[in-house]
XYZ file of C-alpha atoms in Angstrom:
342
model
C 19.608 -60.935 2.643
C 21.882 -61.456 5.669
C 23.863 -58.253 5.203
C 27.046 -57.053 6.863
C 28.472 -54.898 9.672
C 30.334 -51.613 9.617
C 31.940 -49.353 12.201
C 29.577 -46.776 13.698
C 30.310 -43.185 12.652
C 30.172 -39.890 14.540
C 26.825 -38.836 13.081
C 25.209 -42.109 14.142
C 26.676 -41.833 17.638
C 25.172 -38.341 17.988
C 21.770 -39.385 16.625
C 20.675 -41.135 19.817
C 19.496 -44.153 17.830
C 22.306 -46.388 19.067
C 22.133 -46.225 22.840
C 25.066 -47.983 24.520
C 27.322 -47.802 21.460
C 30.659 -46.017 21.392
C 33.341 -45.304 18.821
C 34.835 -48.456 17.366
C 31.629 -50.505 17.730
C 30.193 -52.304 14.728
C 26.548 -52.054 13.714
C 24.399 -53.637 11.009
C 24.733 -51.837 7.690
C 22.674 -53.933 5.274
C 20.061 -56.687 5.091
C 18.905 -58.544 8.200
C 21.982 -57.353 10.116
C 20.630 -53.801 9.830
C 16.907 -54.544 10.144
C 17.356 -56.595 13.323
C 20.205 -54.556 14.837
C 18.272 -53.959 18.071
C 17.794 -57.697 18.647
C 21.324 -58.719 17.649
C 23.433 -56.108 19.445
C 23.015 -56.768 23.184
C 24.230 -54.470 25.981
C 27.732 -53.685 27.161
C 28.646 -54.518 30.771
C 30.988 -52.666 33.117
C 32.183 -51.915 36.613
C 32.220 -48.723 38.648
C 35.312 -48.804 40.883
C 37.175 -46.752 43.458
C 40.929 -46.399 42.856
C 43.854 -45.063 44.856
C 46.310 -42.373 43.735
C 48.286 -44.968 41.778
C 45.179 -46.057 39.879
C 44.889 -49.381 41.656
C 41.355 -50.658 42.303
C 40.554 -50.639 46.007
C 36.795 -51.222 45.887
C 34.203 -52.335 43.327
C 31.194 -50.057 43.797
C 28.874 -51.464 41.174
C 28.863 -54.148 38.477
C 26.623 -54.280 35.396
C 26.659 -57.611 33.609
C 26.984 -57.634 29.864
C 23.996 -59.000 27.969
C 24.640 -60.790 24.689
C 22.397 -60.075 21.765
C 19.629 -62.445 20.783
C 20.026 -65.383 18.469
C 17.879 -64.635 15.438
C 16.560 -67.544 13.370
C 15.752 -66.846 9.733
C 12.835 -68.550 8.027
C 15.001 -69.719 5.114
C 15.095 -73.332 4.019
C 18.860 -73.671 3.710
C 18.760 -76.523 1.168
C 16.333 -74.633 -1.076
C 18.396 -71.451 -0.735
C 21.559 -73.276 -1.832
C 19.695 -74.769 -4.790
C 18.335 -71.383 -5.893
C 21.764 -69.756 -5.655
C 23.306 -72.588 -7.672
C 20.666 -72.226 -10.406
C 21.291 -68.471 -10.598
C 25.077 -68.742 -10.582
C 25.692 -67.915 -14.249
C 22.769 -65.592 -14.880
C 21.345 -62.266 -13.784
C 18.092 -62.699 -11.908
C 16.279 -63.487 -8.699
C 14.423 -66.348 -7.066
C 12.068 -66.068 -4.099
C 9.756 -68.572 -2.398
C 7.335 -68.225 0.503
C 5.110 -70.458 2.590
C 1.703 -69.198 1.369
C 0.049 -70.090 4.683
C 2.374 -68.004 6.879
C 4.333 -65.469 4.831
C 7.671 -66.947 5.965
C 10.286 -66.528 3.228
C 11.910 -69.851 2.303
C 14.218 -68.634 -0.471
C 15.603 -65.212 -1.319
C 18.364 -65.317 -3.893
C 19.674 -62.509 -6.094
C 22.491 -62.663 -8.622
C 25.066 -61.276 -9.245
C 26.045 -60.793 -5.630
C 29.160 -59.628 -3.756
C 31.442 -60.602 -0.873
C 29.862 -58.898 2.123
C 32.901 -59.577 4.320
C 34.903 -57.055 2.314
C 32.785 -54.282 3.860
C 33.648 -55.360 7.401
C 37.408 -55.223 6.968
C 37.186 -52.157 4.733
C 37.897 -51.792 1.039
C 39.991 -49.482 -1.088
C 38.495 -46.922 -3.437
C 39.668 -49.102 -6.331
C 37.765 -52.099 -4.926
C 34.668 -49.970 -4.349
C 34.739 -48.563 -7.877
C 35.141 -52.071 -9.279
C 32.112 -53.248 -7.281
C 29.760 -50.444 -8.313
C 30.790 -50.692 -11.969
C 30.249 -54.456 -12.189
C 27.518 -55.293 -14.751
C 24.287 -56.531 -13.235
C 24.351 -54.272 -10.154
C 25.513 -56.838 -7.555
C 24.520 -54.615 -4.602
C 20.858 -54.675 -5.677
C 18.649 -57.257 -3.981
C 16.542 -57.952 -7.060
C 13.849 -59.765 -5.077
C 12.746 -56.568 -3.326
C 14.362 -53.711 -5.275
C 14.290 -54.598 -8.961
C 11.079 -53.579 -10.728
C 10.061 -55.465 -13.846
C 7.003 -55.743 -16.083
C 5.275 -58.773 -14.506
C 4.439 -60.230 -17.925
C 2.057 -63.199 -17.989
C 1.948 -63.546 -14.193
C -0.272 -60.433 -14.307
C -2.927 -62.381 -16.230
C -4.111 -63.580 -12.808
C -5.267 -60.004 -12.138
C -6.863 -59.661 -15.575
C -8.736 -62.948 -15.201
C -10.077 -62.010 -11.760
C -11.126 -58.549 -12.948
C -12.970 -60.047 -15.936
C -14.754 -62.674 -13.837
C -15.702 -60.350 -10.982
C -16.894 -57.568 -13.291
C -19.011 -59.955 -15.367
C -17.031 -59.396 -18.573
C -16.486 -63.160 -18.805
C -17.616 -66.331 -17.079
C -16.604 -69.964 -17.313
C -18.630 -70.381 -20.527
C -17.163 -67.334 -22.322
C -14.829 -68.195 -25.194
C -12.649 -66.050 -27.416
C -10.989 -67.240 -30.598
C -7.223 -66.784 -30.880
C -5.854 -66.805 -34.436
C -2.436 -65.700 -33.139
C -3.125 -61.964 -33.228
C -5.652 -59.279 -32.325
C -6.249 -56.169 -34.443
C -7.074 -52.878 -32.771
C -7.374 -49.859 -35.032
C -4.407 -49.916 -37.395
C -2.234 -52.016 -35.078
C -1.887 -55.770 -34.737
C -1.120 -57.229 -31.312
C 0.470 -60.661 -31.488
C -0.040 -63.716 -29.327
C 3.117 -65.519 -28.250
C 1.854 -68.546 -30.220
C 2.057 -67.409 -33.824
C -0.384 -70.003 -35.115
C -2.911 -69.141 -32.426
C -4.601 -71.167 -29.693
C -8.054 -71.445 -31.256
C -11.108 -71.264 -28.974
C -10.167 -70.447 -25.384
C -12.145 -70.092 -22.175
C -10.652 -68.524 -19.057
C -9.302 -71.810 -17.661
C -7.583 -72.861 -20.886
C -6.392 -69.274 -21.482
C -4.648 -69.230 -18.083
C -3.235 -72.721 -18.652
C -1.918 -71.829 -22.126
C -1.183 -68.168 -21.257
C -3.082 -67.025 -24.374
C -2.363 -63.331 -24.997
C -5.346 -62.757 -27.314
C -7.869 -63.960 -24.729
C -6.492 -61.520 -22.153
C -6.254 -58.659 -24.660
C -10.027 -58.977 -25.069
C -10.723 -59.301 -21.335
C -8.577 -56.270 -20.547
C -10.223 -54.255 -23.287
C -13.640 -55.133 -21.853
C -12.884 -54.047 -18.272
C -10.492 -51.131 -18.962
C -7.219 -49.978 -17.448
C -8.689 -48.292 -14.376
C -10.644 -51.388 -13.349
C -7.521 -53.502 -13.843
C -5.652 -51.067 -11.593
C -8.324 -51.422 -8.907
C -7.899 -55.199 -8.824
C -4.108 -54.913 -8.953
C -4.312 -52.590 -5.945
C -6.431 -55.172 -4.109
C -3.415 -57.493 -4.344
C -1.104 -54.794 -2.968
C 0.605 -54.049 -6.279
C 1.943 -50.515 -6.446
C 2.688 -50.622 -2.678
C 5.518 -52.100 -0.619
C 4.836 -55.502 0.903
C 6.226 -54.398 4.271
C 9.045 -56.948 4.462
C 11.525 -55.925 7.158
C 14.353 -55.014 4.756
C 15.531 -51.600 3.542
C 14.916 -50.064 0.128
C 11.963 -52.159 -0.996
C 10.515 -51.044 -4.316
C 6.856 -50.039 -4.788
C 6.498 -50.803 -8.475
C 3.919 -49.038 -10.625
C 0.316 -49.794 -11.513
C -0.745 -47.223 -14.121
C -4.154 -45.610 -14.541
C -5.526 -43.234 -17.164
C -5.240 -40.384 -14.654
C -1.617 -41.343 -13.880
C -0.650 -41.086 -17.551
C -2.373 -37.729 -17.915
C -0.572 -36.399 -14.830
C 2.875 -37.883 -15.532
C 3.090 -37.739 -19.321
C 0.395 -35.236 -20.235
C -1.317 -37.549 -22.694
C -4.605 -39.433 -22.806
C -4.696 -43.188 -22.305
C -4.824 -45.234 -25.524
C -6.677 -48.500 -26.154
C -3.545 -50.306 -27.257
C -1.933 -49.495 -23.929
C -4.760 -51.321 -22.171
C -3.985 -54.427 -24.218
C -0.331 -54.270 -23.172
C -1.282 -53.766 -19.521
C -3.644 -56.770 -19.680
C -0.732 -59.162 -20.281
C 1.600 -57.479 -17.784
C 3.568 -55.299 -20.195
C 3.515 -51.563 -20.911
C 3.898 -49.274 -17.911
C 3.356 -52.097 -15.388
C 6.206 -52.587 -12.892
C 6.335 -55.037 -10.005
C 8.986 -56.637 -7.814
C 9.372 -60.426 -7.700
C 8.297 -60.276 -4.038
C 5.044 -58.469 -4.886
C 4.134 -61.141 -7.427
C 4.970 -63.830 -4.879
C 2.528 -62.297 -2.382
C -0.107 -62.131 -5.139
C 0.340 -65.759 -6.164
C 0.390 -66.915 -2.539
C -2.949 -65.177 -1.949
C -4.471 -67.302 -4.708
C -2.862 -70.436 -3.255
C -4.063 -69.861 0.312
C -7.604 -68.760 -0.517
C -7.312 -64.979 -0.351
C -5.003 -63.856 2.486
C -2.317 -61.286 1.739
C 0.529 -62.106 4.129
C 3.317 -59.717 4.992
C 6.522 -61.516 3.989
C 8.820 -62.259 6.942
C 12.452 -63.386 6.972
C 12.690 -64.140 10.723
C 10.803 -66.918 12.499
C 11.970 -66.346 16.056
C 14.529 -64.702 18.320
C 15.916 -66.228 21.540
C 18.054 -65.041 24.411
C 21.536 -66.563 24.375
C 20.579 -69.107 27.038
C 17.259 -69.925 25.367
C 15.217 -68.787 28.357
C 13.142 -66.292 26.392
C 11.750 -66.906 22.952
C 10.002 -64.351 20.768
C 8.116 -65.847 17.827
C 7.368 -63.719 14.779
C 3.707 -64.557 14.205
C 2.252 -64.488 10.658
C 0.802 -61.092 9.742
C -2.213 -60.855 7.424
C -2.171 -57.408 5.784
C -5.445 -57.828 3.929
C -7.864 -60.184 2.285
C -9.034 -60.375 -1.308
C -12.680 -59.414 -1.738
C -13.123 -61.953 -4.509
C -15.846 -64.597 -4.767
C -14.975 -68.215 -4.058
C -16.251 -69.127 -7.523
C -13.747 -66.775 -9.154
C -10.922 -68.050 -6.944
C -11.721 -71.660 -7.846
C -11.749 -70.894 -11.592
C -8.394 -69.084 -11.475
C -6.799 -71.785 -9.298
C -7.972 -74.426 -11.758
C -6.392 -72.553 -14.657
C -3.121 -72.135 -12.758
C -3.112 -75.810 -11.775
C -3.596 -76.853 -15.394
């Protein structure tokens, strides 16, 4: 998240993107150090002088004061960040948390990680090869770059699609015997013995696969994709960090174009519970869940709260940015929130 510095190279000096820099200067290479380079760098000072034949200064013609870069304050909750990193210490994964009312990121942890200081001082080819061959891809920020099937978290989308399209309501029940047969295939529920009769609230609370198989089958893959797109899935969230993943929300047309085959009913069942071709980043699912929590606003995630001049005389606050709003009825929102609460 924080990133590291590296010495500017000749190509960057010639690009014109780093005004005031010269050979030997260090610039942000990764993470917030790179994204907020313009705020952090400051301006070099100097003097224009008149010298005699021996090179001694005889007159100062002009002085330009140096200006330090701004102090940039991240939105992280340091105690929560430490806790998340400790919990991830012995496992591969990611943890991310956001204030749902502002979009400020409180936690962004990814493991395995690497010593960023080694990039500043320089590393040998042997050290570099060891880093890139380490299992678990330590240089990947899994929160924004890793793309996973969202699994049961996607049932939020399926529930909303079913309620908004009229395929189900609060009174609709489906029986879960632990499996659902479609054609010559049997699709299992995670609970082998089944959940019995489920309505949408209990199905969300218990994460019943069979209930959502039936809802997804009723609305279809393309309708599910429409509602997923409403939440911003399949698109970058816009967080101010490099190399954010887009994920993938499949449609019947997408499969025809990419694979050359028609969409199958069983694939809709898999999509309905967040499996199959579905891919999302942890950050995308955080934005989705936050939109349910806050009543429908899709906030752009932000890692910086404010920037100040070194003496504190000027303060720039990074205001919350609403990228969109869910066009979902309050009744549907209340039903889904109740299921999630339970």
